[in-house]
Each structure stands twice: as C-alpha cells, then as structure tokens.
CSV table of C-alpha atoms and ligand atoms in Angstrom, one decimal:
chain,number,residue,atom,x,y,z
A,1,UNK,CA,27.9,17.0,-7.7
A,2,UNK,CA,27.1,18.5,-4.3
A,3,UNK,CA,24.0,20.9,-3.1
A,4,UNK,CA,21.6,19.5,-5.7
A,5,UNK,CA,18.0,20.3,-4.7
A,6,UNK,CA,15.2,18.6,-6.4
A,7,UNK,CA,11.7,19.8,-5.7
A,8,UNK,CA,8.6,18.0,-7.1
A,9,UNK,CA,5.3,20.3,-7.6
A,10,UNK,CA,2.0,18.3,-7.7
A,11,UNK,CA,-0.9,19.2,-9.9
A,12,UNK,CA,-3.2,21.5,-7.8
A,13,UNK,CA,0.2,23.3,-6.7
A,14,UNK,CA,0.9,24.5,-10.4
A,15,UNK,CA,-2.9,24.5,-11.3
A,16,UNK,CA,-2.9,28.0,-12.2
A,17,UNK,CA,-0.6,31.0,-13.7
A,18,UNK,CA,-0.8,32.4,-10.4
A,19,UNK,CA,0.0,29.4,-8.5
A,20,UNK,CA,3.0,28.7,-11.0
A,21,UNK,CA,4.1,32.2,-10.2
A,22,UNK,CA,3.8,31.5,-6.3
A,23,UNK,CA,6.1,28.3,-6.9
A,24,UNK,CA,8.5,29.9,-9.1
A,25,UNK,CA,9.2,32.6,-6.0
A,26,UNK,CA,9.9,29.4,-3.9
A,27,UNK,CA,12.2,27.7,-6.2
A,28,UNK,CA,14.1,30.7,-6.6
A,29,UNK,CA,14.1,31.6,-2.9
A,30,UNK,CA,16.1,28.0,-2.5
A,31,UNK,CA,18.0,28.7,-5.4
A,32,UNK,CA,19.1,32.0,-3.4
A,33,UNK,CA,20.4,29.9,-0.5
A,34,UNK,CA,23.4,28.6,-3.0
A,35,UNK,CA,21.3,25.5,-4.3
A,36,UNK,CA,21.2,23.9,-7.7
A,37,UNK,CA,17.5,23.3,-8.3
A,38,UNK,CA,16.1,20.7,-10.3
A,39,UNK,CA,12.1,21.0,-10.3
A,40,UNK,CA,9.8,18.1,-11.4
A,41,UNK,CA,6.1,19.2,-12.3
A,42,UNK,CA,3.1,17.2,-12.6
A,43,UNK,CA,0.3,18.5,-15.1
A,44,UNK,CA,-1.8,21.6,-13.9
A,45,UNK,CA,-4.8,20.7,-11.7
A,46,UNK,CA,-6.9,18.1,-13.6
A,47,UNK,CA,-5.8,18.2,-17.0
A,48,UNK,CA,-4.6,14.8,-17.2
A,49,UNK,CA,-7.9,13.7,-16.3
A,50,UNK,CA,-9.1,16.1,-19.1
A,51,UNK,CA,-6.8,14.7,-21.8
A,52,UNK,CA,-8.0,11.0,-20.7
A,53,UNK,CA,-11.4,12.0,-21.0
A,54,UNK,CA,-10.8,13.5,-24.5
A,55,UNK,CA,-9.3,10.5,-25.8
A,56,UNK,CA,-11.9,8.0,-24.1
A,57,UNK,CA,-14.6,10.2,-26.1
A,58,UNK,CA,-13.0,9.1,-29.3
A,59,UNK,CA,-12.0,5.3,-28.1
A,60,UNK,CA,-13.7,4.0,-24.9
A,61,UNK,CA,-10.4,1.8,-24.6
A,62,UNK,CA,-7.4,3.9,-25.7
A,63,UNK,CA,-4.1,2.0,-25.8
A,64,UNK,CA,-0.6,2.3,-26.0
A,65,UNK,CA,1.5,4.6,-28.1
A,66,UNK,CA,-0.8,7.6,-28.8
A,67,UNK,CA,-2.5,7.4,-25.5
A,68,UNK,CA,0.8,8.0,-23.8
A,69,UNK,CA,1.6,10.8,-26.4
A,70,UNK,CA,-1.5,12.6,-25.4
A,71,UNK,CA,-1.4,12.2,-21.7
A,72,UNK,CA,1.9,12.9,-21.3
A,73,UNK,CA,1.6,16.4,-22.8
A,74,UNK,CA,0.1,18.0,-19.4
A,75,UNK,CA,3.3,18.0,-18.0
A,76,UNK,CA,5.1,19.8,-21.1
A,77,UNK,CA,2.4,22.5,-20.4
A,78,UNK,CA,3.7,23.3,-16.6
A,79,UNK,CA,7.2,22.6,-17.2
A,80,UNK,CA,7.6,25.1,-19.9
A,81,UNK,CA,5.1,27.8,-17.9
A,82,UNK,CA,7.3,27.3,-15.1
A,83,UNK,CA,10.6,27.9,-17.1
A,84,UNK,CA,8.7,31.1,-18.6
A,85,UNK,CA,7.8,32.5,-14.9
A,86,UNK,CA,11.3,31.9,-13.7
A,87,UNK,CA,12.5,33.6,-16.5
A,88,UNK,CA,9.8,36.4,-16.2
A,89,UNK,CA,11.3,36.8,-12.9
A,90,UNK,CA,14.7,37.6,-14.0
A,91,UNK,CA,16.5,34.1,-13.4
A,92,UNK,CA,17.4,31.4,-16.0
A,93,UNK,CA,15.6,28.2,-16.5
A,94,UNK,CA,14.8,25.6,-19.0
A,95,UNK,CA,12.4,23.0,-19.2
A,96,UNK,CA,13.0,19.3,-20.3
A,97,UNK,CA,11.0,16.5,-21.3
A,98,UNK,CA,11.6,13.2,-19.8
A,99,UNK,CA,13.5,12.1,-22.8
A,100,UNK,CA,15.6,15.1,-22.9
A,101,UNK,CA,16.2,14.7,-19.2
A,102,UNK,CA,17.5,10.9,-20.0
A,103,UNK,CA,14.7,9.2,-18.2
A,104,UNK,CA,14.6,5.7,-20.0
A,105,UNK,CA,11.6,3.0,-19.3
A,106,UNK,CA,10.6,-0.1,-20.3
A,107,UNK,CA,9.0,-0.4,-23.9
A,108,UNK,CA,5.4,-0.9,-22.6
A,109,UNK,CA,2.8,1.8,-22.1
A,110,UNK,CA,0.8,3.6,-19.4
A,111,UNK,CA,2.8,2.1,-16.6
A,112,UNK,CA,6.1,1.4,-17.9
A,113,UNK,CA,8.7,1.2,-15.1
A,114,UNK,CA,11.8,3.6,-15.2
A,115,UNK,CA,15.0,1.7,-15.9
A,116,UNK,CA,17.9,3.9,-16.0
A,117,UNK,CA,18.2,8.0,-15.9
A,118,UNK,CA,21.1,9.4,-17.8
A,119,UNK,CA,21.2,12.9,-16.2
A,120,UNK,CA,24.3,14.4,-18.4
A,121,UNK,CA,21.8,17.2,-20.1
A,122,UNK,CA,20.3,18.1,-16.4
A,123,UNK,CA,24.0,18.3,-15.5
A,124,UNK,CA,24.8,20.5,-18.0
A,125,UNK,CA,22.1,22.7,-17.6
A,126,UNK,CA,22.5,22.9,-14.0
A,127,UNK,CA,26.2,24.1,-14.3
A,128,UNK,CA,25.1,26.9,-16.7
A,129,UNK,CA,23.2,28.4,-14.0
A,130,UNK,CA,20.0,27.2,-14.8
A,131,UNK,CA,16.8,26.3,-12.9
A,132,UNK,CA,16.1,22.8,-14.5
A,133,UNK,CA,12.6,22.3,-14.8
A,134,UNK,CA,11.6,18.4,-15.7
A,135,UNK,CA,8.3,17.0,-17.0
A,136,UNK,CA,7.1,14.2,-14.3
A,137,UNK,CA,5.3,11.3,-15.2
A,138,UNK,CA,6.9,10.4,-18.4
A,139,UNK,CA,10.0,8.7,-20.1
A,140,UNK,CA,11.2,7.6,-23.3
A,141,UNK,CA,11.6,3.6,-24.4
A,142,UNK,CA,13.8,1.7,-26.6
A,143,UNK,CA,11.6,2.8,-29.7
A,144,UNK,CA,12.4,6.5,-28.9
A,145,UNK,CA,8.5,6.8,-27.9
A,146,UNK,CA,7.2,8.7,-25.0
A,147,UNK,CA,5.9,6.5,-22.3
A,148,UNK,CA,4.0,7.3,-19.1
A,149,UNK,CA,4.8,5.6,-15.9
A,150,UNK,CA,1.4,5.5,-14.2
A,151,UNK,CA,-1.1,8.0,-12.6
A,152,UNK,CA,0.6,10.0,-9.8
A,153,UNK,CA,3.8,9.0,-11.3
A,154,UNK,CA,5.6,12.3,-11.2
A,155,UNK,CA,6.9,11.8,-7.4
A,156,UNK,CA,8.4,8.6,-8.9
A,157,UNK,CA,10.2,10.7,-11.7
A,158,UNK,CA,11.7,13.0,-8.8
A,159,UNK,CA,12.7,10.3,-6.8
A,160,UNK,CA,14.7,8.4,-9.5
A,161,UNK,CA,16.1,11.8,-10.8
A,162,UNK,CA,17.4,12.7,-7.4
A,163,UNK,CA,19.1,9.4,-7.2
A,164,UNK,CA,20.9,10.0,-10.5
A,165,UNK,CA,22.2,13.3,-9.5
A,166,UNK,CA,22.9,11.9,-6.0
A,167,UNK,CA,20.9,15.3,-4.8
A,168,UNK,CA,21.0,16.2,-1.3
A,169,UNK,CA,17.3,16.5,-0.7
A,170,UNK,CA,14.3,15.2,-2.5
A,171,UNK,CA,11.4,17.1,-1.4
A,172,UNK,CA,7.8,16.6,-2.8
A,173,UNK,CA,5.3,19.6,-2.1
A,174,UNK,CA,1.8,18.8,-2.3
A,175,UNK,CA,-1.6,20.3,-1.3
A,176,UNK,CA,-1.5,18.9,2.3
A,177,UNK,CA,1.6,19.7,4.5
A,178,UNK,CA,2.7,15.9,5.0
A,179,UNK,CA,1.8,12.4,5.5
A,180,UNK,CA,-1.3,12.0,8.1
A,181,UNK,CA,-2.5,9.2,9.9
A,182,UNK,CA,-5.4,9.3,7.3
A,183,UNK,CA,-6.4,11.6,4.4
A,184,UNK,CA,-6.8,14.7,6.1
A,185,UNK,CA,-9.5,15.9,3.7
A,186,UNK,CA,-11.7,13.4,5.0
A,187,UNK,CA,-10.7,12.6,8.6
A,188,UNK,CA,-10.6,16.4,10.3
A,189,UNK,CA,-8.8,15.1,13.2
A,190,UNK,CA,-6.1,13.1,11.4
A,191,UNK,CA,-2.7,13.7,13.0
A,192,UNK,CA,0.4,14.9,10.6
A,193,UNK,CA,3.6,12.3,11.2
A,194,UNK,CA,6.8,13.9,11.8
A,195,UNK,CA,8.5,10.8,10.4
A,196,UNK,CA,7.1,7.8,8.6
A,197,UNK,CA,9.2,4.5,7.6
A,198,UNK,CA,9.7,3.5,4.1
A,199,UNK,CA,7.9,0.2,5.0
A,200,UNK,CA,4.8,1.8,6.5
A,201,UNK,CA,4.6,4.6,3.7
A,202,UNK,CA,4.9,2.1,1.0
A,203,UNK,CA,1.9,0.2,2.4
A,204,UNK,CA,-0.1,3.3,2.9
A,205,UNK,CA,0.9,4.4,-0.6
A,206,UNK,CA,-0.2,1.2,-2.2
A,207,UNK,CA,-3.2,0.7,-0.1
A,208,UNK,CA,-4.7,4.3,-1.4
A,209,UNK,CA,-3.0,7.0,0.3
A,210,UNK,CA,-2.7,9.0,-2.7
A,211,UNK,CA,-0.2,11.2,-1.1
A,212,UNK,CA,2.8,9.8,-2.7
A,213,UNK,CA,3.1,7.1,-5.5
A,214,UNK,CA,4.2,3.7,-4.4
A,215,UNK,CA,6.8,3.3,-6.6
A,216,UNK,CA,8.5,6.5,-5.5
A,217,UNK,CA,8.6,4.9,-1.9
A,218,UNK,CA,10.0,2.1,-3.1
A,219,UNK,CA,12.7,3.7,-5.4
A,220,UNK,CA,13.5,6.2,-2.4
A,221,UNK,CA,14.0,3.2,-0.3
A,222,UNK,CA,16.2,1.6,-2.6
A,223,UNK,CA,18.6,4.4,-3.2
A,224,UNK,CA,18.2,5.4,0.5
A,225,UNK,CA,17.1,8.8,-0.3
A,226,UNK,CA,14.9,10.7,2.4
A,227,UNK,CA,11.6,12.2,1.2
A,228,UNK,CA,10.5,15.4,2.6
A,229,UNK,CA,6.7,15.7,2.0
A,230,UNK,CA,5.4,19.4,2.5
A,231,UNK,CA,3.0,21.9,1.2
A,232,UNK,CA,3.6,24.1,-1.5
A,233,UNK,CA,1.3,26.6,0.0
A,234,UNK,CA,2.9,27.3,3.6
A,235,UNK,CA,6.5,26.6,5.4
A,236,UNK,CA,5.0,23.9,7.8
A,237,UNK,CA,7.2,21.3,9.0
A,238,UNK,CA,6.2,18.2,6.9
A,239,UNK,CA,6.7,14.4,7.2
A,240,UNK,CA,10.3,12.6,6.3
A,241,UNK,CA,10.0,9.4,4.8
A,242,UNK,CA,13.1,7.1,5.8
A,243,UNK,CA,14.5,4.2,7.6
A,244,UNK,CA,13.2,3.7,11.0
A,245,UNK,CA,14.1,1.3,13.5
A,246,UNK,CA,11.3,-0.7,15.1
A,247,UNK,CA,12.5,0.1,18.5
A,248,UNK,CA,11.3,3.5,17.8
A,249,UNK,CA,7.7,2.6,17.1
A,250,UNK,CA,5.3,2.6,19.8
A,251,UNK,CA,1.8,2.1,18.5
A,252,UNK,CA,0.7,-0.9,16.8
A,253,UNK,CA,-0.9,0.9,14.2
A,254,UNK,CA,0.4,4.2,12.1
A,255,UNK,CA,-2.0,5.1,9.8
A,256,UNK,CA,-5.6,4.0,8.0
A,257,UNK,CA,-5.7,4.3,4.3
A,258,UNK,CA,-8.4,3.4,1.8
A,259,UNK,CA,-9.0,2.6,-1.9
A,260,UNK,CA,-12.1,3.2,-3.7
A,261,UNK,CA,-10.8,2.4,-7.0
A,262,UNK,CA,-10.9,-1.3,-6.7
A,263,UNK,CA,-13.3,-4.0,-8.1
A,264,UNK,CA,-13.8,-7.9,-7.3
A,265,UNK,CA,-14.0,-10.6,-9.8
A,266,UNK,CA,-14.7,-14.2,-8.9
A,267,UNK,CA,-14.6,-17.4,-11.0
A,268,UNK,CA,-16.7,-19.9,-9.4
A,269,UNK,CA,-17.1,-23.8,-9.8
A,270,UNK,CA,-13.7,-23.8,-11.4
A,271,UNK,CA,-12.2,-27.7,-11.6
A,272,UNK,CA,-10.0,-28.5,-8.6
A,273,UNK,CA,-6.8,-29.5,-10.7
A,274,UNK,CA,-2.9,-28.5,-10.4
A,275,UNK,CA,-2.3,-25.3,-12.3
A,276,UNK,CA,-5.7,-23.5,-12.8
A,277,UNK,CA,-4.6,-20.5,-10.6
A,278,UNK,CA,-1.5,-20.2,-12.3
A,279,UNK,CA,-2.6,-20.4,-15.7
A,280,UNK,CA,-5.6,-17.5,-14.8
A,281,UNK,CA,-3.1,-15.3,-13.1
A,282,UNK,CA,0.0,-15.6,-15.6
A,283,UNK,CA,-2.6,-14.7,-18.2
A,284,UNK,CA,-3.4,-11.5,-16.1
A,285,UNK,CA,0.5,-10.7,-15.4
A,286,UNK,CA,1.2,-10.9,-19.1
A,287,UNK,CA,-1.5,-8.4,-19.8
A,288,UNK,CA,-0.1,-6.1,-17.1
A,289,UNK,CA,-3.2,-6.7,-14.7
A,290,UNK,CA,-2.0,-5.9,-11.3
A,291,UNK,CA,-3.9,-8.3,-9.2
A,292,UNK,CA,-4.4,-7.6,-5.5
A,293,UNK,CA,-6.1,-9.6,-3.0
A,294,UNK,CA,-6.6,-13.4,-3.9
A,295,UNK,CA,-8.8,-15.7,-2.1
A,296,UNK,CA,-9.3,-19.5,-2.8
A,297,UNK,CA,-12.2,-21.1,-1.3
A,298,UNK,CA,-12.0,-25.1,0.1
A,299,UNK,CA,-12.8,-27.3,-2.7
A,300,UNK,CA,-16.3,-28.9,-2.6
A,301,UNK,CA,-17.2,-31.8,-5.1
A,302,UNK,CA,-13.9,-31.1,-6.8
A,303,UNK,CA,-14.7,-27.6,-7.3
A,304,UNK,CA,-13.4,-24.4,-6.0
A,305,UNK,CA,-13.6,-20.4,-6.5
A,306,UNK,CA,-11.2,-18.1,-6.8
A,307,UNK,CA,-12.1,-14.4,-5.9
A,308,UNK,CA,-9.7,-11.4,-6.6
A,309,UNK,CA,-9.3,-7.4,-6.7
A,310,UNK,CA,-8.0,-5.4,-9.5
A,311,UNK,CA,-7.6,-1.5,-9.8
A,312,UNK,CA,-10.8,-0.1,-11.8
A,313,UNK,CA,-8.4,0.7,-14.5
A,314,UNK,CA,-7.6,-2.7,-14.9
A,315,UNK,CA,-11.3,-4.1,-14.6
A,316,UNK,CA,-12.2,-4.3,-18.3
A,317,UNK,CA,-8.9,-6.2,-19.4
A,318,UNK,CA,-9.3,-8.6,-16.2
A,319,UNK,CA,-12.8,-9.3,-16.8
A,320,UNK,CA,-12.3,-10.1,-20.4
A,321,UNK,CA,-9.4,-12.4,-19.6
A,322,UNK,CA,-11.3,-14.4,-16.6
A,323,UNK,CA,-14.1,-14.8,-18.8
A,324,UNK,CA,-12.3,-16.3,-21.6
A,325,UNK,CA,-10.5,-18.3,-19.4
A,326,UNK,CA,-13.9,-19.8,-17.6
A,327,UNK,CA,-15.2,-20.8,-20.9
A,328,UNK,CA,-11.8,-22.7,-21.8
A,329,UNK,CA,-11.8,-24.6,-18.6
A,330,UNK,CA,-15.3,-25.0,-18.2
A,331,UNK,CA,-15.8,-23.0,-14.8
A,332,UNK,CA,-19.4,-22.5,-14.2
A,333,UNK,CA,-19.6,-18.7,-13.9
A,334,UNK,CA,-17.7,-15.6,-13.2
A,335,UNK,CA,-19.1,-12.4,-11.5
A,336,UNK,CA,-17.8,-9.2,-10.4
A,337,UNK,CA,-18.8,-6.4,-8.0
A,338,UNK,CA,-17.6,-2.7,-8.4
A,339,UNK,CA,-19.4,-1.4,-5.6
A,340,UNK,CA,-16.4,-2.3,-3.2
A,341,UNK,CA,-13.9,-0.5,-1.5
A,342,UNK,CA,-10.4,-1.7,0.6
A,343,UNK,CA,-9.8,-0.3,4.1
A,344,UNK,CA,-6.6,-0.8,5.7
A,345,UNK,CA,-4.8,-0.6,8.9
A,346,UNK,CA,-0.7,0.0,8.5
A,347,UNK,CA,1.8,-0.5,11.0
A,348,UNK,CA,5.2,-1.8,11.7
A,349,UNK,CA,4.2,-2.0,15.4
A,350,UNK,CA,1.7,-5.0,14.3
A,351,UNK,CA,4.6,-7.3,14.3
A,352,UNK,CA,5.0,-7.5,18.1
A,353,UNK,CA,1.2,-6.6,18.9
A,354,UNK,CA,-0.9,-9.8,18.6
A,355,UNK,CA,-4.9,-8.9,18.0
A,356,UNK,CA,-4.6,-6.1,16.1
A,357,UNK,CA,-6.5,-7.6,13.3
A,358,UNK,CA,-9.2,-9.1,15.4
A,359,UNK,CA,-9.8,-5.6,17.0
A,360,UNK,CA,-10.1,-4.2,13.5
A,361,UNK,CA,-12.8,-6.7,12.6
A,362,UNK,CA,-14.6,-6.0,16.0
A,363,UNK,CA,-14.6,-2.3,15.5
A,364,UNK,CA,-16.1,-2.6,11.9
A,365,UNK,CA,-18.4,-5.4,13.1
A,366,UNK,CA,-19.9,-3.1,15.8
A,367,UNK,CA,-20.5,-0.6,13.4
A,368,UNK,CA,-22.5,-2.7,11.5
A,369,UNK,CA,-20.3,-3.0,8.4
A,370,UNK,CA,-20.0,-6.3,6.7
A,371,UNK,CA,-16.1,-7.6,5.8
A,372,UNK,CA,-16.3,-9.4,2.4
A,373,UNK,CA,-12.5,-10.2,1.9
A,374,UNK,CA,-9.6,-9.9,4.3
A,375,UNK,CA,-6.0,-10.0,3.7
A,376,UNK,CA,-2.8,-9.5,6.0
A,377,UNK,CA,0.5,-9.2,5.8
A,378,UNK,CA,3.1,-8.5,8.8
A,379,UNK,CA,2.4,-4.9,8.7
A,380,UNK,CA,-1.0,-4.3,7.3
A,381,UNK,CA,-4.6,-5.8,7.4
A,382,UNK,CA,-6.9,-5.1,4.7
A,383,UNK,CA,-10.8,-5.6,4.4
A,384,UNK,CA,-12.8,-5.2,1.4
A,385,UNK,CA,-16.2,-4.0,2.4
A,386,UNK,CA,-19.0,-2.4,0.3
A,387,UNK,CA,-18.2,0.9,-1.1
A,388,UNK,CA,-21.0,2.9,0.7
A,389,UNK,CA,-19.2,2.3,4.1
A,390,UNK,CA,-15.7,3.3,3.1
A,391,UNK,CA,-15.8,6.6,4.9
A,392,UNK,CA,-17.5,5.3,7.9
A,393,UNK,CA,-14.9,2.5,8.5
A,394,UNK,CA,-12.1,4.7,8.0
A,395,UNK,CA,-13.5,7.1,10.5
A,396,UNK,CA,-14.3,4.4,12.9
A,397,UNK,CA,-10.6,2.8,12.8
A,398,UNK,CA,-9.0,6.2,12.9
A,399,UNK,CA,-11.1,6.8,16.4
A,400,UNK,CA,-10.7,3.0,17.5
A,401,UNK,CA,-7.3,2.9,17.3
A,402,UNK,CA,-6.7,6.0,18.7
A,403,UNK,CA,-4.7,7.7,15.9
A,404,UNK,CA,-5.4,11.4,16.5
A,405,UNK,CA,-3.6,11.2,20.0
A,406,UNK,CA,-0.1,9.5,18.6
B,501,ADP,P1,0.0,15.9,-6.0
B,501,ADP,O1,-1.2,16.5,-7.4
B,501,ADP,O2,0.6,17.0,-5.2
B,501,ADP,O3,0.7,14.9,-6.5
B,501,ADP,P2,-2.1,14.2,-4.6
B,501,ADP,O4,-3.6,14.6,-4.9
B,501,ADP,O5,-1.4,13.1,-5.5
B,501,ADP,O6,-1.2,15.5,-4.9
B,501,ADP,O7,-2.0,13.8,-3.3
B,501,ADP,C1,-2.2,14.6,-2.0
B,501,ADP,C2,-3.3,14.0,-1.6
B,501,ADP,O8,-3.4,13.0,-1.0
B,501,ADP,C3,-4.0,15.1,-0.6
B,501,ADP,O9,-4.9,16.2,-0.9
B,501,ADP,C4,-4.8,14.0,0.5
B,501,ADP,O10,-6.1,14.4,0.0
B,501,ADP,C5,-4.6,12.6,-0.2
B,501,ADP,N1,-4.3,11.8,1.2
B,501,ADP,C6,-4.5,10.5,1.2
B,501,ADP,N2,-4.4,9.8,2.1
B,501,ADP,C7,-3.4,10.5,3.0
B,501,ADP,C8,-2.6,10.9,4.0
B,501,ADP,N3,-2.7,9.5,4.6
B,501,ADP,N4,-1.9,11.9,4.1
B,501,ADP,C9,-1.9,12.9,3.4
B,501,ADP,N5,-2.4,13.1,2.4
B,501,ADP,C10,-3.3,12.2,2.0
B,502,LIG,N1,-0.3,14.3,-14.0
B,502,LIG,C1,-0.3,12.9,-14.0
B,502,LIG,C2,-1.4,12.3,-13.3
B,502,LIG,O1,-2.6,12.9,-13.1
B,502,LIG,C3,1.0,12.5,-12.9
B,502,LIG,C4,1.2,13.2,-11.7
B,502,LIG,O2,0.2,14.0,-11.6
B,502,LIG,O3,1.7,12.6,-10.9
B,502,LIG,O4,-1.5,11.1,-12.9
B,503,MG,MG1,0.2,12.8,-6.4
C-alpha cells in the first residue's frame, strides 16, 4: 500500500494535553498532504518510570506478566488521548493496542523481541480514512498476554510497523532535532549529523545514545528503512539514518556516547579449567542477562579471574547467578562496582585509521582519568571508568577529536 507514513512521538513530545494537541496538529498537517498516517506513541513524560516505582513500592523485584501488564498501560493513555485530540479537531482516528495492531512477540517479558507484525487491522482502519494511533513499547505473546519490548522500545515498534506496512517513511519525533556527535543536552557544541550510517547508529544507540532504541536501528537496517530523526517542537532538518558508503566517511570518529547505567562484576580466583567461562555466561544468558564487556585475566597459579559488565537493570539477577556459580566451583570471591560508566567513541572511519584508540587513551590519561576496562571493535572503542569522570571524559573526547568541526 502506498503513501503510508509512520511517525513516532516520544514521551516528552506527548507529555501534556497541550503537547498532545500540538502533535495532533502536526499529524493532521501530514495527513492533509494526502498521506495515510500511522502514529506510534510512547507513554506521557516519565509515566513509565512512575509505574515502575509503583510496582517496586510493592515488590522490589517485580517480574513477568503482571509487571508488563502494568508498565504497558502508559502507552494506552497517550494513544487514546491522541485519538481523542484528533477527533476533537474534527478528523477521524482510532487508537490500537499492540495486540490489536498485530504486534507479536516472544513469550518472555520485559525485553521480548518482536517476532512478527500482522497489520490487517491497521490497514482496515487506514482504508476507512482514520489516523491510526498505536501504543508503542508493547506486543502480545503466544499466551495472549501483553509483553513489553525493553525501555525506549517505542522506536522499535515504529520501525517494525513501518516495515510491515511498507511505509514510504518512518519518522521518529523526539525532544532534540536529530542525532548529534554527542548528547546535545550535555555537550553544548555537539554537532547535528545530517546523515549517519546504520552501523554507527547501532553502536551509538547500544553504547548509550538514548535517542534511538538499538533494536530499532537493527530493524531499520534489516528492512532497509531510512529513519528520519526530528524534533516534535520545530521543523528543522533532522538526521537520516541509512546505509552510507564508507567512501563518504572522512573523520575516523563520528560520535561519543556514554552509559552510566552499567555495573561491573568480577569473579576472582577461578580454577583455570576448560568450560568455566562457558558455564557462567550460559547461566547468565539463560536468565536473559545481557553481558556487555568481558575481560579474562592471565592465569596465575592455575587460577584466573573474569570481569564483565551488565546493565544496572540486570545487576541483581547477575550478581545472584555469579555468586551461586562461584560457590559451586569454589572461586575465591565475587566483587562488584556500581560506580562506573562506559564512555565510547564510534566511527566507521576507524577501520582505516590506526591509532585512534591510542589517541583516546592518551586524551583520557592527560586529563587524569583512569581507565578500568577497555573493549574495541572495528568501529568503536569503549572504556569503563569511574562514574564521576563520565561527563568530563565525554567533553575531553568530543573536543580532542574535534567533533564540533565536522
Ligand atoms: P523520546 O522520549 O522521544 O524517545 P529519548 O529521551 O528516548 O526521547 O531520546 C532523546 C534524548 O536522547 C535526548 O533528549 C538526548 O538527551 C539524548 N541523547 C543522547 N545522546 C544523543 C545524541 N548523540 N544525539 C541526540 N540525542 C542524544
Ligand atoms: N514508555 C517506554 C519507556 O519509557 C517506551 C518508550 O518510551 O519508548 O521506556
Ligand atoms: Mg526514546
């Protein structure tokens, strides 16, 4: 079906009745250009955080079905309010839940992957001339229960729905007017990127640049969908996320990202025998703990140690699993550190520019910032450092690699 435009509006953009009315005007302006509009909305403002706080006031470690049933409700509020706003302005609209919109996910909760989208209902409503508003962040599993797809997941809802509808555009409207060389709310001279490649965007998003949910970028790349990241407050040119030929890349570093929601766990004095790393990380994976950096030290006296990082959300589960494993295999001790952060530089141009990692380490070293763990890939270098140094490190690297200059 042609001329379908998918737009996603984030939490801040729909944070009050006034903002919802303003977004409704923007939606109707696009519809007036002859487009069929499917709009994905996030929960209003911080309402998902508020729902999480409510659940945790009752059980510090809420799980599964009921937790998802609760935290998915924020999107139901904003979707119906948006439909009410459009109707109040004299046009027709309908709000659909993830289930009604045909968004099918894995059975597990909280970070369920979207497996399929069957957009028959969306199509039917579009053909009746309605603006279709879909709740982001949620789907339904094979038990017919509501699932959520991970914090910030509404971007991913938008991408998979755009793919299923073969939409002509997928626009992500947020509170900044594009993807910058670093978080523009922290780095005042960060530069807006007019275009960024899928691969770089995926790294930036995975390494903490909140502006897009990592799986949305993964999905956009897989389906070949260009993402247009723009502000819901103005009409400035935004950023296009798409395939970019490396020939067009000039700078080795495109951006700096940081993640303060990370924790380090070390298991020390592990018997140096085959299978230990496999056993530990299999247990973590089976419990859906996403392990990030892994560093194993050289063995001394037939013992070694492994340090790894996890997201704060997974910390309690990860430490419980690691401690029980340590006891079983008689490792000497498990220690952890939650006062850390990960700061990363990202750029496809690094592949052909040796020495970028060394430059990064020297810049941090000169500023007196100690590096704890390091991990590299072809297009990124990440350092774990003390949380108190995060903002300073981002600024130093942004200045040092002259990212404001372009
Ligand atoms: P939404 O509620 O619209 O989904 P998010 O808060 O998830 O918005 O994402 C937008 C925020 O991402 C911005 O307010 C900004 O602080 C943050 N951000 C972090 N890194 C970047 C970056 N490199 N470029 C743009 N925004 C970034
Ligand atoms: N409301 C959800 C969250 O706060 C999803 C989203 O905003 O994309 O994580
Ligand atoms: Mg977001």
